[in-house]
mmCIF file of C-alpha atoms in Angstrom:
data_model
loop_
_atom_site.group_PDB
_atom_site.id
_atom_site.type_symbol
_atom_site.label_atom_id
_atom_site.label_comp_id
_atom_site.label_asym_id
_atom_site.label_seq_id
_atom_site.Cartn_x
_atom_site.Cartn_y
_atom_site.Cartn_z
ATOM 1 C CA UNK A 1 0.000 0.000 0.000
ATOM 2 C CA UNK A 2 1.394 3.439 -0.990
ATOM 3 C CA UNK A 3 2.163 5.850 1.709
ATOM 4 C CA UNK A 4 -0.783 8.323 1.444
ATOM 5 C CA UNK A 5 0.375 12.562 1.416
ATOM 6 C CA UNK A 6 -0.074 13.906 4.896
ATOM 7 C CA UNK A 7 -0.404 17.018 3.161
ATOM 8 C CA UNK A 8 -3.034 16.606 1.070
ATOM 9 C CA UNK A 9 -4.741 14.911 3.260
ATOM 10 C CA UNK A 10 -4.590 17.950 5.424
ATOM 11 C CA UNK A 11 -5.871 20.101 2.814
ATOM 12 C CA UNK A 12 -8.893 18.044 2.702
ATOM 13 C CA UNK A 13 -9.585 17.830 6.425
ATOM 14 C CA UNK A 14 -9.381 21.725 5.963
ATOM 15 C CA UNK A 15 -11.936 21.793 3.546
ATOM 16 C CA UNK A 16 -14.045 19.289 5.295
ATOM 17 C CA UNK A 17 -14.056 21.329 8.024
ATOM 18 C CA UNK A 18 -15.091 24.231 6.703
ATOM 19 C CA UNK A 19 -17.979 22.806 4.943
ATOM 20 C CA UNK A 20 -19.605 21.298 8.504
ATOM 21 C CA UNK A 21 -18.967 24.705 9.870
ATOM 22 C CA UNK A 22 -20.965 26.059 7.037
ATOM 23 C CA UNK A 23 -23.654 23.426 6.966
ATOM 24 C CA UNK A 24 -23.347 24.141 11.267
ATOM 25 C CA UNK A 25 -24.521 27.772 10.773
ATOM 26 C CA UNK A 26 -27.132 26.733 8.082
ATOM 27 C CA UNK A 27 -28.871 24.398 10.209
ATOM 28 C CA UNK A 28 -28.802 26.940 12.649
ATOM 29 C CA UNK A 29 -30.322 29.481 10.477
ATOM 30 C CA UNK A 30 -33.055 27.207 9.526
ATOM 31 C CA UNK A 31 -33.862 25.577 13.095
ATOM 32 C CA UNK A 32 -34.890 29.104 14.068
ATOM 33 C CA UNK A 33 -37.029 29.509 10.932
ATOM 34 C CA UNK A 34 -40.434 27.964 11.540
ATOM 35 C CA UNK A 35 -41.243 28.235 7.412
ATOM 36 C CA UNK A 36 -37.900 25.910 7.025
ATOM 37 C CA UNK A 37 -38.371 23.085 4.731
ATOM 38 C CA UNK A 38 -37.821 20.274 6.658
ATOM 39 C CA UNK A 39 -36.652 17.774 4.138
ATOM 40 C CA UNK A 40 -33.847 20.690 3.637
ATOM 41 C CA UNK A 41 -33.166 20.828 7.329
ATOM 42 C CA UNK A 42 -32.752 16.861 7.374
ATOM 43 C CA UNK A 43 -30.551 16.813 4.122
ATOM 44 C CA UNK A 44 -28.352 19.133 5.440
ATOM 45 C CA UNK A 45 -28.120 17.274 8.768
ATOM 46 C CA UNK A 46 -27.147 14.285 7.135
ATOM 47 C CA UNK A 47 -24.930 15.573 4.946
ATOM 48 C CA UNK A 48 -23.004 17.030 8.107
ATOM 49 C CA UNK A 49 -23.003 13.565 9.946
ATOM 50 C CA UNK A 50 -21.509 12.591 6.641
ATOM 51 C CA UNK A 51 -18.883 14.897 6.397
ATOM 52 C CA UNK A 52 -17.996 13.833 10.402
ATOM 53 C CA UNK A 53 -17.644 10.574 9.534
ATOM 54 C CA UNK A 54 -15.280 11.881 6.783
ATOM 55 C CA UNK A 55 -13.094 14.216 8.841
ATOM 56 C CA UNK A 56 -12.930 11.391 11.245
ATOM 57 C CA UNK A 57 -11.460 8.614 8.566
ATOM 58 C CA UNK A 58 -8.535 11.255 7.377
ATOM 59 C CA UNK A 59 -7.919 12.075 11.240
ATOM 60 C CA UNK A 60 -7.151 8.113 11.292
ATOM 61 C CA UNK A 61 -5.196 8.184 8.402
ATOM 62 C CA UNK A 62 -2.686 10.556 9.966
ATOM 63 C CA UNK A 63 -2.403 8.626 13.005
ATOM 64 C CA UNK A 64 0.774 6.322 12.834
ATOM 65 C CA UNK A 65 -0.128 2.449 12.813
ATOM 66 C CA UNK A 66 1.729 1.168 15.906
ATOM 67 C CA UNK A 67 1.071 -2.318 14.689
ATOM 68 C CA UNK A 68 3.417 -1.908 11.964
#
């Protein structure tokens, strides 16, 4: 298996991030909004457990394997 980039995988954690921030402060914006769609409010909060589950995978990449 081919050592992956630490770098890049980084830069995608970055990005990651940023999106679940943004989708944090949309679901925010919509809870509050009692005409929110709420198939648009449950997209979006799916889409940010997604994007956890994500971040958390490339966290674990960067991790040494101490088995090795």
């Amino acid at each position: 298996m081919a050592t992956e980039d630490p770098a890049r995988i980084t830069a995608q954690l970055v990005e990651l991030r940023v999106e679940h921030r943004d989708l944090d402060e949309a679901i925010a914006r919509l809870s509050v909004d009692r005409d929110a769609d709420e198939l648009t409010l449950k997209r979006l909060k799916k889409r940010k457990l997604r994007i956890k589950d994500m971040i958390i995978a490339l966290e674990s990449r960067l991790i040494p394997d101490l088995d090795a």
